PDB file of C-alpha atoms in Angstrom:
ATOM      1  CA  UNK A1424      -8.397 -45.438  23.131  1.00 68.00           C
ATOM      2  CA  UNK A1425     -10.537 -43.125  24.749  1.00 71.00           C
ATOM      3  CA  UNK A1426      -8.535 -44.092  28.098  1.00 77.00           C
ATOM      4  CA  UNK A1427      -5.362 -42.881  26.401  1.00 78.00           C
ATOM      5  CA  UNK A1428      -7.070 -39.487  25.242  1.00 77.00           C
ATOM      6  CA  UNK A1429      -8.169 -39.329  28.449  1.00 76.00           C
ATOM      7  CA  UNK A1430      -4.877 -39.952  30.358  1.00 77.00           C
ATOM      8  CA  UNK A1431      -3.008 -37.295  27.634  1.00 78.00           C
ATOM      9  CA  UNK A1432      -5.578 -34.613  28.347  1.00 75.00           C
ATOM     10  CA  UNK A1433      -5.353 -34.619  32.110  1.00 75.00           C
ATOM     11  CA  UNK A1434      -1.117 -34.973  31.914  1.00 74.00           C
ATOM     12  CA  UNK A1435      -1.344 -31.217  29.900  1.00 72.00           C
ATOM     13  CA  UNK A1436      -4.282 -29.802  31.622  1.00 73.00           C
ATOM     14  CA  UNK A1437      -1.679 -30.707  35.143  1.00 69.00           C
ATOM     15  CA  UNK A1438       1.138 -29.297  33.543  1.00 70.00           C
ATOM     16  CA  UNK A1439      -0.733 -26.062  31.799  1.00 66.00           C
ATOM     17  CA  UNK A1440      -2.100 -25.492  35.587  1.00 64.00           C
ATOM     18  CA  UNK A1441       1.454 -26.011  37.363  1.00 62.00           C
ATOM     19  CA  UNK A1442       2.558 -23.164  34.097  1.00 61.00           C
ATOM     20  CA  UNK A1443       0.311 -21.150  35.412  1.00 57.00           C
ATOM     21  CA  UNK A1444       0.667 -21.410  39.156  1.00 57.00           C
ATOM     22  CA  UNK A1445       4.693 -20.770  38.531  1.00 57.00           C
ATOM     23  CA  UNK A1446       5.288 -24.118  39.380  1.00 55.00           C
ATOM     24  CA  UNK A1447       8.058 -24.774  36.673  1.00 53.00           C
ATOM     25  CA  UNK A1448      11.447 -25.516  36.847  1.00 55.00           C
ATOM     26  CA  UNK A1449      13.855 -22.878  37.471  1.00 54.00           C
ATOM     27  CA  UNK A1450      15.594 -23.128  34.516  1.00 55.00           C
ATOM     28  CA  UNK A1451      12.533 -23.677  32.172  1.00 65.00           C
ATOM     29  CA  UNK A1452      10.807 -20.340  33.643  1.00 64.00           C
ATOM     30  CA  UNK A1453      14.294 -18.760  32.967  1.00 70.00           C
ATOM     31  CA  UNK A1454      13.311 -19.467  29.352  1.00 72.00           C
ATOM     32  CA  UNK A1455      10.065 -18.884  29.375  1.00 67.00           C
ATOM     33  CA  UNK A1456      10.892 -15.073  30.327  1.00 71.00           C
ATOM     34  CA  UNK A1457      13.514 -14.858  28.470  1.00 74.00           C
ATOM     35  CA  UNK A1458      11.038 -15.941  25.421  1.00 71.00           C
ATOM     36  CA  UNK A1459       8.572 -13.530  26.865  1.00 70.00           C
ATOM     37  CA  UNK A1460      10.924 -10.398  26.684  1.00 75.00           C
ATOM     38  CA  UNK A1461      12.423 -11.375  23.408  1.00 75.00           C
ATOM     39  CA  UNK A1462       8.513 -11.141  22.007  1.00 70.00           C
ATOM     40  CA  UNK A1463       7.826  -8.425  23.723  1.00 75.00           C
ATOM     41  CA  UNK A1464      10.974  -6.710  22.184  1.00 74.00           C
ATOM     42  CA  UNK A1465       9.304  -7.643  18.441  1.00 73.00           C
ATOM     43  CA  UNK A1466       6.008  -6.506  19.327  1.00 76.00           C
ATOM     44  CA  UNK A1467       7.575  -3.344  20.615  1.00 78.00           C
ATOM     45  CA  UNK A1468       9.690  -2.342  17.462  1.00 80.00           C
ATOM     46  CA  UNK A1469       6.894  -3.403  15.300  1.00 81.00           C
ATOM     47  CA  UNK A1470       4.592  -1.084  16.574  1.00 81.00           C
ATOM     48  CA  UNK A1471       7.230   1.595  16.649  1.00 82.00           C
ATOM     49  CA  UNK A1472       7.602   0.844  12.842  1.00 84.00           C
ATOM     50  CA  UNK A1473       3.827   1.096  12.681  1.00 84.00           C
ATOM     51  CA  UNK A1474       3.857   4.456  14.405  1.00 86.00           C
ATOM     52  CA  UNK A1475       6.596   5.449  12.011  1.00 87.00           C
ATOM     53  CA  UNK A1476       4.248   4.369   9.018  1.00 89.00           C
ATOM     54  CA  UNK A1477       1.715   6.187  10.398  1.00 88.00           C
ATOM     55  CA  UNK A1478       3.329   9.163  10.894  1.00 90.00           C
ATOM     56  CA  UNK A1479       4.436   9.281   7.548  1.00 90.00           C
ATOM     57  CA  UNK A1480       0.747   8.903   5.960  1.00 90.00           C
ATOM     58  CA  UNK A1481      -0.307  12.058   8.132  1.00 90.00           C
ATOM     59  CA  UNK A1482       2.149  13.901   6.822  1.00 91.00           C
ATOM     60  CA  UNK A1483       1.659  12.635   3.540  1.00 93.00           C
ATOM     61  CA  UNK A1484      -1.797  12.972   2.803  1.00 92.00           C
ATOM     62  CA  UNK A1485      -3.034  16.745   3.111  1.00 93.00           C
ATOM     63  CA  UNK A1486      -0.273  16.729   0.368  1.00 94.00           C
ATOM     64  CA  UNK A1487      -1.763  14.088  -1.285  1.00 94.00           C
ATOM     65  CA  UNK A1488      -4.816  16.150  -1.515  1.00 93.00           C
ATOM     66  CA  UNK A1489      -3.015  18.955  -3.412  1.00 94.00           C
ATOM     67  CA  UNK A1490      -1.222  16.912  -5.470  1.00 94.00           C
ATOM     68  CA  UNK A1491      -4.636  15.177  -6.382  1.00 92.00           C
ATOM     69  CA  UNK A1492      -5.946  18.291  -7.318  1.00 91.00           C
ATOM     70  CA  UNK A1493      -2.978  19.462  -9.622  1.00 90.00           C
ATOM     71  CA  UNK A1494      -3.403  16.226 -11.355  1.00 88.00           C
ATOM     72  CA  UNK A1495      -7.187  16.944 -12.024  1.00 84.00           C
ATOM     73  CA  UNK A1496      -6.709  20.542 -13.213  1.00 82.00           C
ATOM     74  CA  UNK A1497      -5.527  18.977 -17.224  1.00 79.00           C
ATOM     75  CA  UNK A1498      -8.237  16.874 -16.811  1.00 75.00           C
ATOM     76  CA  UNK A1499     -11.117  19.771 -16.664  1.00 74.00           C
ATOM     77  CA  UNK A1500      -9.527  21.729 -19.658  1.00 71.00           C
ATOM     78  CA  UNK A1501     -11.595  20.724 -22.364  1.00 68.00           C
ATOM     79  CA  UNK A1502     -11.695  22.056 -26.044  1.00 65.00           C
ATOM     80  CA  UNK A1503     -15.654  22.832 -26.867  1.00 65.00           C
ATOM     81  CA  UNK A1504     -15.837  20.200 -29.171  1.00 65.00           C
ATOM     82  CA  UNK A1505     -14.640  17.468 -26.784  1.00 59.00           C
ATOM     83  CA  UNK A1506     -17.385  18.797 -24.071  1.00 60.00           C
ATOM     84  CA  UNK A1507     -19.892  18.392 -26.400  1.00 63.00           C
ATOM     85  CA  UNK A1508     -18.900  15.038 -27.520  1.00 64.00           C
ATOM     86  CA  UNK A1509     -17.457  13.955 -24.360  1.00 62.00           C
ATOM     87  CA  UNK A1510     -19.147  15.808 -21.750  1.00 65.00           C
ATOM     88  CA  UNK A1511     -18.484  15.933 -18.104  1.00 66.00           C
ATOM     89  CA  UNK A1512     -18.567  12.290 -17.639  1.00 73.00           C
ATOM     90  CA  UNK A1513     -14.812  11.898 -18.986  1.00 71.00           C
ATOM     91  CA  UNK A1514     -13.303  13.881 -16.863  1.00 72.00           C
ATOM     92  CA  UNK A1515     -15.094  12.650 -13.697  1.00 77.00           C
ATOM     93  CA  UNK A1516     -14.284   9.225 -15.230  1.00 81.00           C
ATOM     94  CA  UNK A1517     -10.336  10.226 -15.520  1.00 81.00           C
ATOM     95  CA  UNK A1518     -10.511  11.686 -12.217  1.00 83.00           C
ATOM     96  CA  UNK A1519     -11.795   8.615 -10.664  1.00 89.00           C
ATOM     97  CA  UNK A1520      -9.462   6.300 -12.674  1.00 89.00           C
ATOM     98  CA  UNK A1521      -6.157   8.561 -11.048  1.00 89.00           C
ATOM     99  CA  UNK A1522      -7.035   8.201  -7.329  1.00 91.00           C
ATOM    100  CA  UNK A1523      -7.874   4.857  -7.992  1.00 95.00           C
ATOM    101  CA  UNK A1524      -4.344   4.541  -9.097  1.00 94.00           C
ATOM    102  CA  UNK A1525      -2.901   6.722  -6.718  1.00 95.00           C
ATOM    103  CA  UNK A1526      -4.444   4.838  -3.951  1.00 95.00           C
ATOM    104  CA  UNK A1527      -3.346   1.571  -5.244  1.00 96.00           C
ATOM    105  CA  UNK A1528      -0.014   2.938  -5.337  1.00 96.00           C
ATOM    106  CA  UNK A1529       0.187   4.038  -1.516  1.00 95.00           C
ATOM    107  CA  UNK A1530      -1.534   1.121  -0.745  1.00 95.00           C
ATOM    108  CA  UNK A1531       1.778  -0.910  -2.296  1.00 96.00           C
ATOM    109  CA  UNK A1532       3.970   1.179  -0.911  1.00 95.00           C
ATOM    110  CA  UNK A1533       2.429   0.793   2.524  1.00 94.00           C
ATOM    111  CA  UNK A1534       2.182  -2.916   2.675  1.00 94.00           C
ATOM    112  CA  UNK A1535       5.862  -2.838   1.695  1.00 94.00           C
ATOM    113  CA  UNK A1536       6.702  -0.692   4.154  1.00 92.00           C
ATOM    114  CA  UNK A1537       4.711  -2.924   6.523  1.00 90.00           C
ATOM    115  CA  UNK A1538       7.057  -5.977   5.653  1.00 89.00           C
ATOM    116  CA  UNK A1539       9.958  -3.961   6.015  1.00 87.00           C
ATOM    117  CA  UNK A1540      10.679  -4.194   2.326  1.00 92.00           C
ATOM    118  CA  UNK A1541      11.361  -0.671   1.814  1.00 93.00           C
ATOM    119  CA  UNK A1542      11.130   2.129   4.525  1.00 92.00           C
ATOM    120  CA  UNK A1543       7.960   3.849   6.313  1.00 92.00           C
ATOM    121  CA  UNK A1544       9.080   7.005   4.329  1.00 94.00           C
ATOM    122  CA  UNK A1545       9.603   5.673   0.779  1.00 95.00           C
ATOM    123  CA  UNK A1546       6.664   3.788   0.815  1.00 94.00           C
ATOM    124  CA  UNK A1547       4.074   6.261   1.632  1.00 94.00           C
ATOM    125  CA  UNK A1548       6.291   9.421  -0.067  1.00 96.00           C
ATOM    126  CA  UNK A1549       6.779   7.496  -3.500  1.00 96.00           C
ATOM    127  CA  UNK A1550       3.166   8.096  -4.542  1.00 96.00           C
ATOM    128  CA  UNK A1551       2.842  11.690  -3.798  1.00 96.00           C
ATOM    129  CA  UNK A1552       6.562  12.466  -5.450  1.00 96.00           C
ATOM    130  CA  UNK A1553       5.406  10.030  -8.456  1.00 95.00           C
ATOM    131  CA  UNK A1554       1.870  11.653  -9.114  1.00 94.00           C
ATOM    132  CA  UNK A1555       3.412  15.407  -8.648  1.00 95.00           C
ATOM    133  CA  UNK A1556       5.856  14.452 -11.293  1.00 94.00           C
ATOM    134  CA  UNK A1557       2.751  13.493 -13.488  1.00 89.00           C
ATOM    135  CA  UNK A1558       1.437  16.667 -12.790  1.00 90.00           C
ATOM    136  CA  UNK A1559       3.927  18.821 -13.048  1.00 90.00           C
ATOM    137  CA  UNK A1560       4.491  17.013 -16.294  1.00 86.00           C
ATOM    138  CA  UNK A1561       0.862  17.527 -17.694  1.00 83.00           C
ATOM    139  CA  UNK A1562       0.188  21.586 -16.491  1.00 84.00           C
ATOM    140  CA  UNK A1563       3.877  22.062 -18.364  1.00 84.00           C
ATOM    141  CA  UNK A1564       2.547  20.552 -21.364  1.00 80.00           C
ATOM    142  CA  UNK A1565      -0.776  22.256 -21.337  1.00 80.00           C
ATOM    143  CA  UNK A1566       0.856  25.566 -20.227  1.00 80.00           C
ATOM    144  CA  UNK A1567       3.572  25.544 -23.079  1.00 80.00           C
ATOM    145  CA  UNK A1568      -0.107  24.629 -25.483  1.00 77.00           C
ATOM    146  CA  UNK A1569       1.672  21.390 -26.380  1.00 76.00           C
ATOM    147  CA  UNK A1570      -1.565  19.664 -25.408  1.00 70.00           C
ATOM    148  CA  UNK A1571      -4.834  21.068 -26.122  1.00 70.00           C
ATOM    149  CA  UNK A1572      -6.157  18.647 -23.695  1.00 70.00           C
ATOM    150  CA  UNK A1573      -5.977  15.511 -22.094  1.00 70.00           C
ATOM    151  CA  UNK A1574      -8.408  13.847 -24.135  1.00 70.00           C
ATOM    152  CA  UNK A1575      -6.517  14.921 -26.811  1.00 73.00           C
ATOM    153  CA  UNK A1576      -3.344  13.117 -25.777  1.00 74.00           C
ATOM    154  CA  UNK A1577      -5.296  10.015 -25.082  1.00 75.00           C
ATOM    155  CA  UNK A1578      -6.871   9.864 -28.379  1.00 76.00           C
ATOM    156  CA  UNK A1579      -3.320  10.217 -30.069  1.00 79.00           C
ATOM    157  CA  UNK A1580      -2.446   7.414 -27.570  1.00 80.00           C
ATOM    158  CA  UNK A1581      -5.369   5.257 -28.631  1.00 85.00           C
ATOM    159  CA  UNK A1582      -4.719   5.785 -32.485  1.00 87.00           C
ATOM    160  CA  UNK A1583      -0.881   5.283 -32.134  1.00 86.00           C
ATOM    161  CA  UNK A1584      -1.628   2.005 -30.155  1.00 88.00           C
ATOM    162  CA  UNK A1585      -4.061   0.809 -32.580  1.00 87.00           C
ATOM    163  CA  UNK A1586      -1.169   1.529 -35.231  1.00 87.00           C
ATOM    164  CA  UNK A1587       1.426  -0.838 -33.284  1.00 86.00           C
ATOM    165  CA  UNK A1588      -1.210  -3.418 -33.220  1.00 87.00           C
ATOM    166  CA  UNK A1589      -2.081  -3.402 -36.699  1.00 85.00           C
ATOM    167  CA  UNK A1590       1.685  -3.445 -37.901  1.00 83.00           C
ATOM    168  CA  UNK A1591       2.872  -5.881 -35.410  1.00 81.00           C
ATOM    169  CA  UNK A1592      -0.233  -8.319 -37.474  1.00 81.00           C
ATOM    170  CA  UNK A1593       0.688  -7.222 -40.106  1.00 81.00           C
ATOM    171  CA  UNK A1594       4.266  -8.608 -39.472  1.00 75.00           C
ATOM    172  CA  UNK A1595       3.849 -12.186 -38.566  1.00 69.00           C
TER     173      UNK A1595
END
């Protein structure tokens, strides 16, 4: 047995040295190129579609940035009431939870992109477009004084959801 191991080492070691020395057939190093290029081909257009992702994000994220802060502007109107109950800690707390999100969101969209799922500019676009929506959404509403606050709407949220709940028991 360990004659055999042996014997099989020293046949692979010769033939990984005669590889190496560009002692192989012609027509197996005509493949071996050939295999070479072909990889060298992916790796190429897979770091171009890296480059393309990346170019993307560095566009993307200054804007990300503003958006970010559009989207945190609802959250720092506060009644009195809610400041005194709530305090500072809600917002900072909200804040938090949306780049959280957001970043879980490009972070998707990225990895997708990465796959080749969707493309470099959906992926790491679709997050800014989807939380400027959300903002635009939430200034409108507190601009028109639909919302008082943002707190507000989540307590109206909370008390509506607890209503489904209870009625949906309340059913079976």
């Amino acid at each position: 047995n360990q004659e055999e191991l042996f014997d099989y080492i020293h046949r692979h070691e010769a033939e990984r040295t005669r590889r190496v020395k560009g002692e192989l057939p012609f027509q197996t190093q005509q493949k071996l190129e050939k295999e070479m290029q072909e990889l060298s081909d992916r790796r190429l257009e897979k770091r171009i579609f890296n480059l393309h992702i990346e170019k993307h994000k560095r566009l993307a994220m200054p804007l990300a940035a503003l958006i970010l802060a559009l989207v945190a502007m609802p959250f720092g109107i506060q009644p009195p009431r809610t400041q005194k109950t709530w305090g500072a800690g809600l917002s900072a707390s909200l804040g938090m939870l949306v780049f959280v999100l957001y970043y879980a969101a490009l972070s998707v969209g990225v990895a997708l992109a990465e796959n080749g799922k969707i493309t470099p500019f959906v992926g790491v676009w679709a997050p800014n477009l989807l939380f400027a929506l959300g903002a635009w959404y939430a200034l409108h509403k507190m601009s028109s004084e639909k919302w008082q606050s943002v707190v507000q709407v989540l307590e109206e949220l909370t008390k509506k959801s607890a209503r489904l709940l209870r009625l949906s028991s309340e059913a079976r």
